[in-house]
Structure formats: structure tokens, C-alpha cells
Tab-separated table of C-alpha atoms (C1' of nucleotides) in Angstrom:
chain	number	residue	atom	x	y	z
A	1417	UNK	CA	33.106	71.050	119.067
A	1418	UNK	CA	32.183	67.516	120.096
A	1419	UNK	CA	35.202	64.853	119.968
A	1420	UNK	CA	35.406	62.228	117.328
A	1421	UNK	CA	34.261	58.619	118.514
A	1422	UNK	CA	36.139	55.759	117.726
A	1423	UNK	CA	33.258	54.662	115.203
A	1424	UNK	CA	33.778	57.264	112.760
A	1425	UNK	CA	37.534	56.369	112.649
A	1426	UNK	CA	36.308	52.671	111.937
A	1427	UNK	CA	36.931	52.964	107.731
A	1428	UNK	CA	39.803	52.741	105.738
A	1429	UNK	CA	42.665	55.365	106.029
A	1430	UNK	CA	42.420	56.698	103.101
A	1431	UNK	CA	38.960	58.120	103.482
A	1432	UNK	CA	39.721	58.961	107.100
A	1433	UNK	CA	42.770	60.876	106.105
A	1434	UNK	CA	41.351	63.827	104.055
A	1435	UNK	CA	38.275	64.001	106.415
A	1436	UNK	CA	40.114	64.842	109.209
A	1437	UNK	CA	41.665	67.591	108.095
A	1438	UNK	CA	40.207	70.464	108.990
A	1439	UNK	CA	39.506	69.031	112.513
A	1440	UNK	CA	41.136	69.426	115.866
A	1441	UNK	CA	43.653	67.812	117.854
A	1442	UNK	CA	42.842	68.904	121.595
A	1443	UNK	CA	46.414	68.192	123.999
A	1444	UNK	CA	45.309	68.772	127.781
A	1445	UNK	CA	48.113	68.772	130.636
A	1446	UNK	CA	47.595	67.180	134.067
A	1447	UNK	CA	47.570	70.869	135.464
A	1448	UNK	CA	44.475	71.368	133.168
A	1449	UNK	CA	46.280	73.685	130.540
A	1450	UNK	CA	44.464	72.462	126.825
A	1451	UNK	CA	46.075	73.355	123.382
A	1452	UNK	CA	44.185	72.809	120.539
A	1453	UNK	CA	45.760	72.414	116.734
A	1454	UNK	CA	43.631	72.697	113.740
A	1455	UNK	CA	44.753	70.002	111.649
A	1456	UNK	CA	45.925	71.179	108.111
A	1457	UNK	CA	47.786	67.788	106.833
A	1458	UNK	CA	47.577	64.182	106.699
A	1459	UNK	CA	49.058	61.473	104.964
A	1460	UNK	CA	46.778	57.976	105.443
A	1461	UNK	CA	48.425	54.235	105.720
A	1462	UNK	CA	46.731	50.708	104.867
A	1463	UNK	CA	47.469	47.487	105.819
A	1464	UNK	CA	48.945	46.622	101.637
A	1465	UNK	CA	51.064	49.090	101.534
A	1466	UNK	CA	55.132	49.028	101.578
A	1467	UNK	CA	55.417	52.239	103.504
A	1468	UNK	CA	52.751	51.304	106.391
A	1469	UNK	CA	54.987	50.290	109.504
A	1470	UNK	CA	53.036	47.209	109.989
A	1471	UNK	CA	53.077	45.971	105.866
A	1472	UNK	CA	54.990	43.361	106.993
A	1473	UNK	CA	54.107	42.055	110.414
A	1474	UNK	CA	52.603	43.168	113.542
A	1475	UNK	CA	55.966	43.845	115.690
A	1476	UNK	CA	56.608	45.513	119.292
A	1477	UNK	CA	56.655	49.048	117.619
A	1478	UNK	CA	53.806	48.453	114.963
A	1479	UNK	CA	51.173	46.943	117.774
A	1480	UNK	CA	48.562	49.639	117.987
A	1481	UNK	CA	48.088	49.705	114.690
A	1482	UNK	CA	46.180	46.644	115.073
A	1483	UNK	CA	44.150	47.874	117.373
A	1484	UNK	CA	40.739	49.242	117.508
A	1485	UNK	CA	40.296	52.999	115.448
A	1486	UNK	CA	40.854	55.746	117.824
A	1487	UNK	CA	44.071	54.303	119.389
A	1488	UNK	CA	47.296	56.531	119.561
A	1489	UNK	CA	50.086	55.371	117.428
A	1490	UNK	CA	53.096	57.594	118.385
A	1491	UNK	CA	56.620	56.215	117.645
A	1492	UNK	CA	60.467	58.030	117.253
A	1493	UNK	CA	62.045	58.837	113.593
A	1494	UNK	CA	65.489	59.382	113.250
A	1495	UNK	CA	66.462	58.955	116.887
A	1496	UNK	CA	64.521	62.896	117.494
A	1497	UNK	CA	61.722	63.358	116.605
A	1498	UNK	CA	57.972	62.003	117.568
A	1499	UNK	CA	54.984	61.409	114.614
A	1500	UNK	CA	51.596	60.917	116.013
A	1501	UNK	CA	49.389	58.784	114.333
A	1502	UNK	CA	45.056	57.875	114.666
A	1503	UNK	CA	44.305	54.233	114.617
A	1504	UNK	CA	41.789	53.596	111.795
A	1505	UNK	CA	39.839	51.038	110.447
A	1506	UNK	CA	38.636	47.374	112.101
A	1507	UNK	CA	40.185	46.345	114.734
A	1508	UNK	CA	43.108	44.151	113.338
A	1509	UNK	CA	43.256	45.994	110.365
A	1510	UNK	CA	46.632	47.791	111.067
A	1511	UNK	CA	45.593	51.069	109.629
A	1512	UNK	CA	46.511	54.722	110.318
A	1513	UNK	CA	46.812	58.595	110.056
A	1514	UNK	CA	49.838	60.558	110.421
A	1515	UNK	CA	49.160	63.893	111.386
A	1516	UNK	CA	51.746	65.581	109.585
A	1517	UNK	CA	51.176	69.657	110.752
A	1518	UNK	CA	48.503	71.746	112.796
A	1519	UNK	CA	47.686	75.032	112.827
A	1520	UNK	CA	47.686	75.772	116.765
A	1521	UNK	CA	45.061	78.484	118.041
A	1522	UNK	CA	48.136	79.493	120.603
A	1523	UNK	CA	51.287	79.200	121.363
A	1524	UNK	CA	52.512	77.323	124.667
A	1525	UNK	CA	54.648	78.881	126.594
A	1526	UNK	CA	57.482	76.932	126.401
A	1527	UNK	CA	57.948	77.626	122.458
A	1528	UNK	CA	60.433	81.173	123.015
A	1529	UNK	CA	58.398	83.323	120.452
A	1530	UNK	CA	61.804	85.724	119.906
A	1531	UNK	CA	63.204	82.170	118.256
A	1532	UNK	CA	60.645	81.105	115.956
A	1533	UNK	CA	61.321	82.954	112.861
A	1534	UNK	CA	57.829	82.019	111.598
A	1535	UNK	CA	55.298	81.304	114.499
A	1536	UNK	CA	52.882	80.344	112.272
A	1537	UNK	CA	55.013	77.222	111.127
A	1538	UNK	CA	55.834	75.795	115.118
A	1539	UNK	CA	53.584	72.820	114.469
A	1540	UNK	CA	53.783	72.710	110.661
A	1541	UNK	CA	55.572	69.200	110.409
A	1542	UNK	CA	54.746	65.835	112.110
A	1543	UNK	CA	58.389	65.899	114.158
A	1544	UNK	CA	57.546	69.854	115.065
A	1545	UNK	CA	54.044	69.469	115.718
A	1546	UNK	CA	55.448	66.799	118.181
A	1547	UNK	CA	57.637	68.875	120.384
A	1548	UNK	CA	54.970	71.863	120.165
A	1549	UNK	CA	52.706	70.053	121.916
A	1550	UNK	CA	55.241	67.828	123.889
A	1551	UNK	CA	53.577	64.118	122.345
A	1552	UNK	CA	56.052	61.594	123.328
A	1553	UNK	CA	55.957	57.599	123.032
A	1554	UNK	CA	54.191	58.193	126.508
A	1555	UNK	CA	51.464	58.299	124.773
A	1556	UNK	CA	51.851	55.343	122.664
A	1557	UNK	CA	48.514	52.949	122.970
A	1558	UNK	CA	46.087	55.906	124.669
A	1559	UNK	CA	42.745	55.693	123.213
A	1560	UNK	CA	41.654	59.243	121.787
A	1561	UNK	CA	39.159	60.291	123.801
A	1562	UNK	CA	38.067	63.311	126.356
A	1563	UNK	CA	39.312	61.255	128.995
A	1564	UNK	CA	42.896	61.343	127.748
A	1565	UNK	CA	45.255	63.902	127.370
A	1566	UNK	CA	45.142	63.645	123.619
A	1567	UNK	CA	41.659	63.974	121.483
A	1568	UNK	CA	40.473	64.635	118.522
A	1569	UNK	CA	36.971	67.004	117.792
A	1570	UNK	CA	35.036	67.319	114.581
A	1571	UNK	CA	35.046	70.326	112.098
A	1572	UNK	CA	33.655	73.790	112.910
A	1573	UNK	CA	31.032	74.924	111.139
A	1574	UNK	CA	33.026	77.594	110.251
A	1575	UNK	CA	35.746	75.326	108.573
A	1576	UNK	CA	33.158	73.486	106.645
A	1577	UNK	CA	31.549	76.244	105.449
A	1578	UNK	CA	34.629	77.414	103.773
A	1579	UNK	CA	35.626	74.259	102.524
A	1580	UNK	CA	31.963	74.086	100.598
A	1581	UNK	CA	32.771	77.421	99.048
A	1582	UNK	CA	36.067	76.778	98.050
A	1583	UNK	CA	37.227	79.485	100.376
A	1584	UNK	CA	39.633	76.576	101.233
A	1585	UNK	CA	40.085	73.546	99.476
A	1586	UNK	CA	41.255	70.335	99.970
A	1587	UNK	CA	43.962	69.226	98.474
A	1588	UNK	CA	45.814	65.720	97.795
A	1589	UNK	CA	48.750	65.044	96.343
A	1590	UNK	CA	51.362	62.075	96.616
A	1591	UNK	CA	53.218	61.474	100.555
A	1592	UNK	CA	56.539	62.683	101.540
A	1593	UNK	CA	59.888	61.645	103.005
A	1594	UNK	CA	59.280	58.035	101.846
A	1595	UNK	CA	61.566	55.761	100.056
A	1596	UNK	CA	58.439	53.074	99.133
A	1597	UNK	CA	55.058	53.290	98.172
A	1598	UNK	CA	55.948	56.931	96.690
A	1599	UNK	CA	53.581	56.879	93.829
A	1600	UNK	CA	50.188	56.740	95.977
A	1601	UNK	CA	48.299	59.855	96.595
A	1602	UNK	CA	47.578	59.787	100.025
A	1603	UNK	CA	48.515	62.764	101.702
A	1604	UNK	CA	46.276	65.746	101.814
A	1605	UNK	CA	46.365	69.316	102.950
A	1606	UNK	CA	44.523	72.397	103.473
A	1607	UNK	CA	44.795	75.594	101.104
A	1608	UNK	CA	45.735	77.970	101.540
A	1609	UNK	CA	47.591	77.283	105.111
A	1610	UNK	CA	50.641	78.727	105.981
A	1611	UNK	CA	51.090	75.797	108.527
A	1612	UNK	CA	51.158	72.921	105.860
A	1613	UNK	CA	54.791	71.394	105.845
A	1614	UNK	CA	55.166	71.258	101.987
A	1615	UNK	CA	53.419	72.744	99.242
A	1616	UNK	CA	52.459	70.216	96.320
A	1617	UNK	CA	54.934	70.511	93.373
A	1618	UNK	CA	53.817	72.345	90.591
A	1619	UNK	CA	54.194	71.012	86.936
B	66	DC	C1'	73.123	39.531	118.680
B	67	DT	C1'	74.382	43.040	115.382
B	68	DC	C1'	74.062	47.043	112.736
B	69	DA	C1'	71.952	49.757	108.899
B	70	DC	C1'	68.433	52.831	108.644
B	71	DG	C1'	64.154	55.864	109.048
B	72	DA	C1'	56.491	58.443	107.735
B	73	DT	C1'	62.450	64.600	110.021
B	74	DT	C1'	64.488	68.860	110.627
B	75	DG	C1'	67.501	72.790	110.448
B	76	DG	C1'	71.644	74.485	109.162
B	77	DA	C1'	75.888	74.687	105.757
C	344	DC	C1'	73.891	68.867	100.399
C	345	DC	C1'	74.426	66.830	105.118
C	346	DA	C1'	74.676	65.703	110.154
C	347	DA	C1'	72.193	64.705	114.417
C	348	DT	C1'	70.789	60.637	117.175
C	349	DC	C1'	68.762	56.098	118.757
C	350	DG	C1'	65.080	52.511	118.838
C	351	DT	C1'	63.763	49.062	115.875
C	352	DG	C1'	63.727	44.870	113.337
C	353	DA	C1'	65.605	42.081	109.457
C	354	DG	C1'	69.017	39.080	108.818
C	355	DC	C1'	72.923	36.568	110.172
DNA sequence: CTCACGATTGGA
DNA sequence: CCAATCGTGAGC
């Protein structure tokens, strides 16, 4: 499918967020070798909100978030892990998507199948979908684009089809993991997906 | 300059 | 429930 251009990243998070799920996240090695991920969660981040990195000021770690949509925000949690984030909105609007779990149409290599108790599930978290597909703060400030080894491409036909006949749906329900901002409803996720992180909780 | 802590994960 | 593990940034 064709990649996503910076200008349809240019709007708030919180309408980006839900529309790219169901899109692609394309990782291609300098030997050539391409994974793609179908993307089955994402949680969106504005510039008033507590639990956005850059709520309070624009800092060494924060500083492509207030750059132009379509930049790579990729930082470390918890001393291990990696989350990848798309830039969205105007430039200086520090705005983004985490990309919280994909779907990956195969497995790399280095992921030992024998280990992985549920294959399915290698990428289905934003610190595991991380080390899947080996996204490191090297990638910090890229812009996502063919050119890159990091890109994003619109949804299949296929995907939307289902999506228009409820053969999936999209669902959004309230973020996770965070100690601020808890009560806003931006995280969404594709069902039914056995690579989503966390189901919803049910009342 | 210091030090508490985090948009996580996997195991007890 | 809890430890692992370290860069970041708020506050002294």
C-alpha cells in the first residue's frame, strides 16, 4: 500500500490515533530485509494533557514532539524498554501516537519461535513491539518516510472493508500504565486481535 | 548536581 | 505482588 505523508499526520492526535490503526508500520534493515506490523493499538497524546511528555516544556527528550507530523518520537521506559511514537499535528504543536502493539505478517529471525509461548503476541505491547522489530533511540528524530528505515502505509482495502462491516471494529477505551490524565479515552484497538496488549475492562 | 521515577514486562 | 534497570528532568 502507499506510505502515509506527513500531511495526513498534520491533525490532532486524537483523530490520528484511531485512524491509524489498522495501518502498517514497514521496518527495513540496511541489508534490505523489510518487516511489516499491522497496527492493532494506539493510544494518542496532545499538547494539554498531564500524561503527554512534553505537557510541561519542550526538553532534550520531549524535542520531536515539536516537530513537524511524521517525525519519529522513540524514547526508553523503565531503563528497558523502547515506545515508538508518530509526530502529529502542526509543527510546534508537541503532539503524538504511541504505537502500543502490531500484528507482524512474520516473524524475524532473531525472535527463537521454541520461546515464544504465544507468537502471535511478540509485538503485542509498545516495549515488545520494540525489541521485535529492534526500534531503538537510534531512531529518535527520523522522519517516517520510504526513505527511512521506519514508515508507515495506509489501510488495505481488505482491512477497511472489514472494519465497514463490523467484521472488525474499532474500539476505544481509556489509556494504560499511566498515573495522570487516566480518565481520557484515548487509546484504541482493533477487535477482535489476538495481538492487542490489553483487552478493555468489562463492567 | 542529585535522585526519584516512568506511556513496561515477565515472573513469583 | 514485585524486581529489573537507567536516562531524564524537577527541584534543591
Amino acid at each position: 500500500m502507499p506510505a502515509i505523508a506527513a500531511d495526513w499526520l498534520s491533525r490532532p492526535a486524537t483523530a490520528v490515533a484511531p485512524d491509524l490503526v489498522g495501518c502498517v508500520l514497514v521496518r527495513r534493515f540496511a541489508d534490505g530485509l523489510t518487516y511489516r506490523g499491522l497496527i492493532v493499538e494506539t493510544e494518542a497524546y496532545t499538547p494539554d494533557d498531564p500524561a503527554c511528555h512534553a505537557y510541561r516544556r519542550r526538553t532534550e527528550r520531549n524535542g520531536v514532539m515539536f516537530g513537524p507530523p511524521g517525525g519519529c518520537y522513540v524514547y526508553l521506559i523503565y531503563g528497558m524498554y523502547h515506545c515508538i511514537n508518530v509526530v502529529t499535528d502542526l509543527d510546534g504543536v508537541p503532539s503524538a501516537v504511541l504505537i502500543r502493539a502490531l500484528q507482524l505478517e512474520a516473524l524475524p529471525p532473531w525472535i527463537e519461535l521454541k520461546q515464544q509461548k504465544q507468537p502471535q503476541r511478540v509485538a503485542a505491547g509498545p516495549g515488545k513491539l520494540c525489541r521485535a522489530l529492534k526500534i531503538d533511540r537510534s531512531l529518535n528524530g527520523i522522519q517516517l518516510e520510504p526513505s527511512q528505515p521506519l514508515w508507515l502505509e495506509q489501510r488495505s482495502l481488505a482491512i477497511t472493508t472489514a472494519l465497514e462491516a463490523n467484521k472488525l471494529n474499532l474500539i476505544q477505551t481509556t489509556r494504560i500504565g499511566l498515573t495522570q490524565g487516566t480518565e481520557r479515552p484515548w487509546r484504541w484497538y482493533l477487535d477482535p486481535c489476538r495481538a492487542v496488549s490489553k483487552k478493555a475492562k468489562t463492567r
